[in-house]
PDB file of C-alpha atoms in Angstrom:
ATOM      1  CA  MET A   1      -7.442 -16.955   2.250  1.00  0.00           C
ATOM      2  CA  TYR A   2      -8.054 -13.184   2.381  1.00  0.00           C
ATOM      3  CA  GLU A   3      -7.568 -13.099   6.155  1.00  0.00           C
ATOM      4  CA  ARG A   4      -4.270 -14.949   5.771  1.00  0.00           C
ATOM      5  CA  ARG A   5      -3.149 -12.518   3.050  1.00  0.00           C
ATOM      6  CA  GLU A   6      -4.007  -9.580   5.306  1.00  0.00           C
ATOM      7  CA  ALA A   7      -2.027 -11.101   8.204  1.00  0.00           C
ATOM      8  CA  ILE A   8       1.027 -11.728   5.977  1.00  0.00           C
ATOM      9  CA  ILE A   9       0.902  -8.191   4.526  1.00  0.00           C
ATOM     10  CA  ALA A  10       0.649  -6.718   8.039  1.00  0.00           C
ATOM     11  CA  GLY A  11       3.555  -8.859   9.277  1.00  0.00           C
ATOM     12  CA  LYS A  12       1.435 -10.663  11.879  1.00  0.00           C
ATOM     13  CA  ILE A  13       2.428 -14.044  10.450  1.00  0.00           C
ATOM     14  CA  GLU A  14       5.054 -15.330   8.051  1.00  0.00           C
ATOM     15  CA  PRO A  15       4.189 -17.253   4.872  1.00  0.00           C
ATOM     16  CA  THR A  16       4.873 -20.992   4.912  1.00  0.00           C
ATOM     17  CA  GLU A  17       7.657 -22.517   2.817  1.00  0.00           C
ATOM     18  CA  ALA A  18       5.003 -23.986   0.504  1.00  0.00           C
ATOM     19  CA  GLU A  19       3.449 -20.524  -0.019  1.00  0.00           C
ATOM     20  CA  ILE A  20       6.860 -19.008  -0.740  1.00  0.00           C
ATOM     21  CA  GLU A  21       7.680 -21.766  -3.239  1.00  0.00           C
ATOM     22  CA  ALA A  22       4.286 -21.344  -4.932  1.00  0.00           C
ATOM     23  CA  GLY A  23       4.881 -17.584  -5.208  1.00  0.00           C
ATOM     24  CA  GLN A  24       8.352 -18.097  -6.635  1.00  0.00           C
ATOM     25  CA  ALA A  25       6.998 -20.597  -9.145  1.00  0.00           C
ATOM     26  CA  ALA A  26       4.321 -18.107 -10.214  1.00  0.00           C
ATOM     27  CA  ASP A  27       6.983 -15.393 -10.529  1.00  0.00           C
ATOM     28  CA  SER A  28       9.200 -17.631 -12.664  1.00  0.00           C
ATOM     29  CA  ASP A  29       6.226 -18.391 -14.946  1.00  0.00           C
ATOM     30  CA  ASP A  30       5.651 -14.634 -15.312  1.00  0.00           C
ATOM     31  CA  GLU A  31       9.348 -14.068 -16.030  1.00  0.00           C
ATOM     32  CA  GLU A  32       9.339 -16.751 -18.733  1.00  0.00           C
ATOM     33  CA  ASP A  33       6.352 -15.058 -20.381  1.00  0.00           C
ATOM     34  CA  GLU A  34       8.138 -11.692 -20.267  1.00  0.00           C
ATOM     35  CA  GLU A  35      11.366 -13.177 -21.639  1.00  0.00           C
ATOM     36  CA  GLU A  36       9.417 -14.657 -24.531  1.00  0.00           C
ATOM     37  CA  GLU A  37       8.159 -11.145 -25.279  1.00  0.00           C
ATOM     38  CA  GLY A  38      11.727  -9.830 -25.293  1.00  0.00           C
ATOM     39  CA  ALA A  39      11.627  -8.136 -21.887  1.00  0.00           C
ATOM     40  CA  ARG A  40      14.790  -7.903 -19.815  1.00  0.00           C
ATOM     41  CA  ILE A  41      14.588  -9.240 -16.286  1.00  0.00           C
ATOM     42  CA  SER A  42      17.116  -8.479 -13.610  1.00  0.00           C
ATOM     43  CA  GLU A  43      17.506 -10.391 -10.376  1.00  0.00           C
ATOM     44  CA  VAL A  44      17.108  -8.344  -7.227  1.00  0.00           C
ATOM     45  CA  THR A  45      19.003  -9.540  -4.182  1.00  0.00           C
ATOM     46  CA  ASP A  46      18.433  -8.475  -0.622  1.00  0.00           C
ATOM     47  CA  GLU A  47      21.729  -7.882   1.135  1.00  0.00           C
ATOM     48  CA  LYS A  48      20.255  -6.670   4.441  1.00  0.00           C
ATOM     49  CA  ASP A  49      21.009  -8.341   7.756  1.00  0.00           C
ATOM     50  CA  GLU A  50      18.359 -10.597   9.238  1.00  0.00           C
ATOM     51  CA  ASP A  51      18.206  -8.138  12.191  1.00  0.00           C
ATOM     52  CA  SER A  52      16.899  -5.363   9.935  1.00  0.00           C
ATOM     53  CA  LYS A  53      14.209  -7.586   8.403  1.00  0.00           C
ATOM     54  CA  VAL A  54      10.997  -5.706   7.611  1.00  0.00           C
ATOM     55  CA  ALA A  55       7.772  -7.181   8.977  1.00  0.00           C
ATOM     56  CA  GLY A  56       5.049  -7.750   6.426  1.00  0.00           C
ATOM     57  CA  ILE A  57       4.951  -6.216   2.976  1.00  0.00           C
ATOM     58  CA  PRO A  58       5.382  -2.425   3.156  1.00  0.00           C
ATOM     59  CA  GLU A  59       3.138  -0.412   0.820  1.00  0.00           C
ATOM     60  CA  PHE A  60       1.574  -3.585  -0.603  1.00  0.00           C
ATOM     61  CA  TRP A  61      -1.714  -1.949  -1.617  1.00  0.00           C
ATOM     62  CA  LEU A  62      -0.082   1.173  -3.044  1.00  0.00           C
ATOM     63  CA  THR A  63       2.140  -1.071  -5.160  1.00  0.00           C
ATOM     64  CA  ALA A  64      -0.819  -3.222  -6.241  1.00  0.00           C
ATOM     65  CA  LEU A  65      -2.836  -0.156  -7.242  1.00  0.00           C
ATOM     66  CA  ARG A  66       0.145   1.362  -9.077  1.00  0.00           C
ATOM     67  CA  ASN A  67       0.523  -1.880 -11.038  1.00  0.00           C
ATOM     68  CA  HIS A  68      -3.094  -1.846 -12.206  1.00  0.00           C
ATOM     69  CA  VAL A  69      -3.107  -0.143 -15.613  1.00  0.00           C
ATOM     70  CA  ALA A  70      -6.422   1.726 -15.305  1.00  0.00           C
ATOM     71  CA  ILE A  71      -6.062   2.689 -11.635  1.00  0.00           C
ATOM     72  CA  SER A  72      -2.403   3.761 -11.802  1.00  0.00           C
ATOM     73  CA  GLU A  73      -3.308   6.593 -14.170  1.00  0.00           C
ATOM     74  CA  THR A  74      -5.613   8.099 -11.538  1.00  0.00           C
ATOM     75  CA  ILE A  75      -3.142   8.059  -8.619  1.00  0.00           C
ATOM     76  CA  THR A  76      -1.502  11.438  -8.003  1.00  0.00           C
ATOM     77  CA  ASP A  77       1.555  12.235  -5.901  1.00  0.00           C
ATOM     78  CA  ARG A  78      -0.798  13.643  -3.250  1.00  0.00           C
ATOM     79  CA  ASP A  79      -2.765  10.366  -3.210  1.00  0.00           C
ATOM     80  CA  GLU A  80       0.337   8.245  -2.706  1.00  0.00           C
ATOM     81  CA  GLU A  81       1.032   9.603   0.764  1.00  0.00           C
ATOM     82  CA  VAL A  82      -2.332   8.442   2.119  1.00  0.00           C
ATOM     83  CA  LEU A  83      -2.303   5.207   0.076  1.00  0.00           C
ATOM     84  CA  ARG A  84       0.895   4.235   1.895  1.00  0.00           C
ATOM     85  CA  LYS A  85      -1.338   3.889   4.976  1.00  0.00           C
ATOM     86  CA  LEU A  86      -3.831   1.585   3.206  1.00  0.00           C
ATOM     87  CA  GLU A  87      -3.751  -1.705   5.116  1.00  0.00           C
ATOM     88  CA  ASN A  88      -6.461  -3.757   3.438  1.00  0.00           C
ATOM     89  CA  ILE A  89      -9.151  -3.807   0.762  1.00  0.00           C
ATOM     90  CA  ARG A  90     -11.986  -6.270   1.105  1.00  0.00           C
ATOM     91  CA  LEU A  91     -15.270  -6.997  -0.650  1.00  0.00           C
ATOM     92  CA  SER A  92     -18.706  -7.549   0.863  1.00  0.00           C
ATOM     93  CA  TYR A  93     -22.271  -7.518  -0.400  1.00  0.00           C
ATOM     94  CA  PRO A  94     -24.993  -5.068   0.687  1.00  0.00           C
ATOM     95  CA  ASP A  95     -27.982  -6.301   2.646  1.00  0.00           C
ATOM     96  CA  GLY A  96     -31.274  -6.324   0.799  1.00  0.00           C
ATOM     97  CA  GLU A  97     -32.458  -7.414  -2.595  1.00  0.00           C
ATOM     98  CA  ARG A  98     -30.665  -4.806  -4.675  1.00  0.00           C
ATOM     99  CA  PRO A  99     -27.623  -6.315  -6.409  1.00  0.00           C
ATOM    100  CA  GLY A 100     -24.240  -4.709  -5.865  1.00  0.00           C
ATOM    101  CA  PHE A 101     -21.083  -4.881  -3.804  1.00  0.00           C
ATOM    102  CA  LYS A 102     -19.097  -2.884  -1.247  1.00  0.00           C
ATOM    103  CA  LEU A 103     -15.395  -2.162  -1.191  1.00  0.00           C
ATOM    104  CA  HIS A 104     -13.955  -1.604   2.295  1.00  0.00           C
ATOM    105  CA  PHE A 105     -10.668   0.316   2.444  1.00  0.00           C
ATOM    106  CA  THR A 106      -8.962  -0.040   5.847  1.00  0.00           C
ATOM    107  CA  PHE A 107      -6.335   2.571   6.713  1.00  0.00           C
ATOM    108  CA  GLY A 108      -3.829   2.936   9.503  1.00  0.00           C
ATOM    109  CA  LYS A 109      -3.519   6.171  11.420  1.00  0.00           C
ATOM    110  CA  ASN A 110      -2.783   8.971   8.967  1.00  0.00           C
ATOM    111  CA  ASP A 111      -2.521  12.749   8.674  1.00  0.00           C
ATOM    112  CA  PHE A 112      -5.434  13.086   6.240  1.00  0.00           C
ATOM    113  CA  PHE A 113      -8.660  11.772   7.782  1.00  0.00           C
ATOM    114  CA  GLU A 114     -10.082  10.491  11.054  1.00  0.00           C
ATOM    115  CA  ASP A 115     -11.738   7.364   9.615  1.00  0.00           C
ATOM    116  CA  THR A 116     -10.002   3.997   9.725  1.00  0.00           C
ATOM    117  CA  GLU A 117     -12.364   2.468   7.163  1.00  0.00           C
ATOM    118  CA  LEU A 118     -13.805   4.023   4.025  1.00  0.00           C
ATOM    119  CA  VAL A 119     -16.596   2.162   2.238  1.00  0.00           C
ATOM    120  CA  LYS A 120     -17.859   2.594  -1.308  1.00  0.00           C
ATOM    121  CA  THR A 121     -21.011   0.762  -2.352  1.00  0.00           C
ATOM    122  CA  TYR A 122     -21.747   0.037  -6.006  1.00  0.00           C
ATOM    123  CA  PHE A 123     -25.258  -0.813  -7.195  1.00  0.00           C
ATOM    124  CA  TYR A 124     -26.480  -2.435 -10.378  1.00  0.00           C
ATOM    125  CA  GLN A 125     -29.741  -1.737 -12.148  1.00  0.00           C
ATOM    126  CA  VAL A 126     -32.296  -4.373 -11.351  1.00  0.00           C
ATOM    127  CA  SER A 127     -33.553  -6.042 -14.482  1.00  0.00           C
ATOM    128  CA  ARG A 128     -36.157  -8.742 -14.864  1.00  0.00           C
ATOM    129  CA  GLY A 129     -34.826 -12.092 -13.780  1.00  0.00           C
ATOM    130  CA  SER A 130     -31.615 -10.717 -12.262  1.00  0.00           C
ATOM    131  CA  VAL A 131     -32.690 -11.194  -8.623  1.00  0.00           C
ATOM    132  CA  THR A 132     -33.981 -14.542  -7.440  1.00  0.00           C
ATOM    133  CA  THR A 133     -34.769 -15.956  -4.031  1.00  0.00           C
ATOM    134  CA  ARG A 134     -34.584 -19.569  -3.016  1.00  0.00           C
ATOM    135  CA  LYS A 135     -34.834 -21.569   0.169  1.00  0.00           C
ATOM    136  CA  ALA A 136     -31.676 -23.173   1.486  1.00  0.00           C
ATOM    137  CA  ASN A 137     -31.431 -24.792   4.909  1.00  0.00           C
ATOM    138  CA  GLY A 138     -34.849 -23.364   5.752  1.00  0.00           C
ATOM    139  CA  GLN A 139     -33.763 -19.779   5.061  1.00  0.00           C
ATOM    140  CA  GLU A 140     -34.431 -17.523   2.084  1.00  0.00           C
ATOM    141  CA  GLN A 141     -31.294 -16.598   0.160  1.00  0.00           C
ATOM    142  CA  VAL A 142     -30.990 -13.930  -2.512  1.00  0.00           C
ATOM    143  CA  GLY A 143     -29.249 -14.925  -5.734  1.00  0.00           C
ATOM    144  CA  TYR A 144     -28.209 -12.883  -8.729  1.00  0.00           C
ATOM    145  CA  GLY A 145     -28.119 -13.909 -12.359  1.00  0.00           C
ATOM    146  CA  GLY A 146     -28.127 -12.438 -15.828  1.00  0.00           C
ATOM    147  CA  ASP A 147     -26.422  -9.286 -17.032  1.00  0.00           C
ATOM    148  CA  PHE A 148     -25.680  -6.457 -14.636  1.00  0.00           C
ATOM    149  CA  VAL A 149     -25.625  -2.818 -15.632  1.00  0.00           C
ATOM    150  CA  TYR A 150     -23.936  -0.288 -13.337  1.00  0.00           C
ATOM    151  CA  ASP A 151     -26.438   2.100 -11.755  1.00  0.00           C
ATOM    152  CA  LYS A 152     -24.674   4.210  -9.128  1.00  0.00           C
ATOM    153  CA  ALA A 153     -22.092   4.281  -6.349  1.00  0.00           C
ATOM    154  CA  ILE A 154     -22.409   5.711  -2.872  1.00  0.00           C
ATOM    155  CA  GLY A 155     -19.226   6.751  -1.117  1.00  0.00           C
ATOM    156  CA  HIS A 156     -18.384   7.148   2.542  1.00  0.00           C
ATOM    157  CA  ASP A 157     -18.452  10.714   3.917  1.00  0.00           C
ATOM    158  CA  ILE A 158     -14.804  11.224   4.804  1.00  0.00           C
ATOM    159  CA  LYS A 159     -13.978  13.176   7.957  1.00  0.00           C
ATOM    160  CA  TRP A 160     -10.967  15.100   6.632  1.00  0.00           C
ATOM    161  CA  LYS A 161      -8.498  16.661   9.019  1.00  0.00           C
ATOM    162  CA  GLU A 162      -8.101  20.416   8.714  1.00  0.00           C
ATOM    163  CA  ASP A 163      -6.470  21.485   5.419  1.00  0.00           C
ATOM    164  CA  LYS A 164      -5.867  17.826   4.425  1.00  0.00           C
ATOM    165  CA  ASP A 165      -8.802  17.229   2.052  1.00  0.00           C
ATOM    166  CA  LEU A 166      -7.237  15.633  -1.040  1.00  0.00           C
ATOM    167  CA  THR A 167     -10.348  16.328  -3.098  1.00  0.00           C
ATOM    168  CA  LYS A 168      -9.867  20.071  -2.889  1.00  0.00           C
ATOM    169  CA  LYS A 169      -7.293  21.818  -4.986  1.00  0.00           C
ATOM    170  CA  VAL A 170      -5.490  24.654  -3.253  1.00  0.00           C
ATOM    171  CA  GLU A 171      -4.712  27.589  -5.477  1.00  0.00           C
ATOM    172  CA  ILE A 172      -2.400  30.323  -4.364  1.00  0.00           C
ATOM    173  CA  LYS A 173      -2.842  33.571  -6.215  1.00  0.00           C
ATOM    174  CA  LYS A 174      -0.092  36.113  -6.157  1.00  0.00           C
ATOM    175  CA  GLN A 175      -1.257  39.640  -5.779  1.00  0.00           C
ATOM    176  CA  ARG A 176       0.407  42.225  -7.919  1.00  0.00           C
ATOM    177  CA  ASN A 177       2.075  45.121  -6.161  1.00  0.00           C
ATOM    178  CA  LYS A 178      -0.311  48.001  -5.882  1.00  0.00           C
ATOM    179  CA  CYS A 179       0.947  51.486  -6.656  1.00  0.00           C
ATOM    180  CA  GLU A 180      -0.089  54.077  -4.159  1.00  0.00           C
TER     181      GLU A 180
END
């Protein structure tokens, strides 16, 4: 499902009629909920020619992140330029017995950093009974259960291009005219 979503967003494939209808049905359910709350909804029509059709869904991830209440507050104008190049976000799990997860951010070529993938790994504190192992198909598998408490996160060391590091704030100080 996630691979198909990525291909549709990138414009490598087109959604099926059934997927489009399911999306429209979900949108109409959302609109009904908003109308019940007194929100005004306006219909947007696309009057472009079929020849100028855009492949994929431009700025999908930037839009998704902007629409997330907690995350949208952290996105600055400077961040938006690089987030326009964000092509995919996916989840994986770290190897080993320590519980956690990894977020993989895949970017297209951009003016900010050399990397095409940035990874952030989040770990939970290991508490008694939270990590279990069991045999399945002759192999040991690690399972997690119970309550998880955030422990720490380890981020990818970004290879910033010169003067493009978004984590550094550039201050320009004006020097007063000196009297001689």
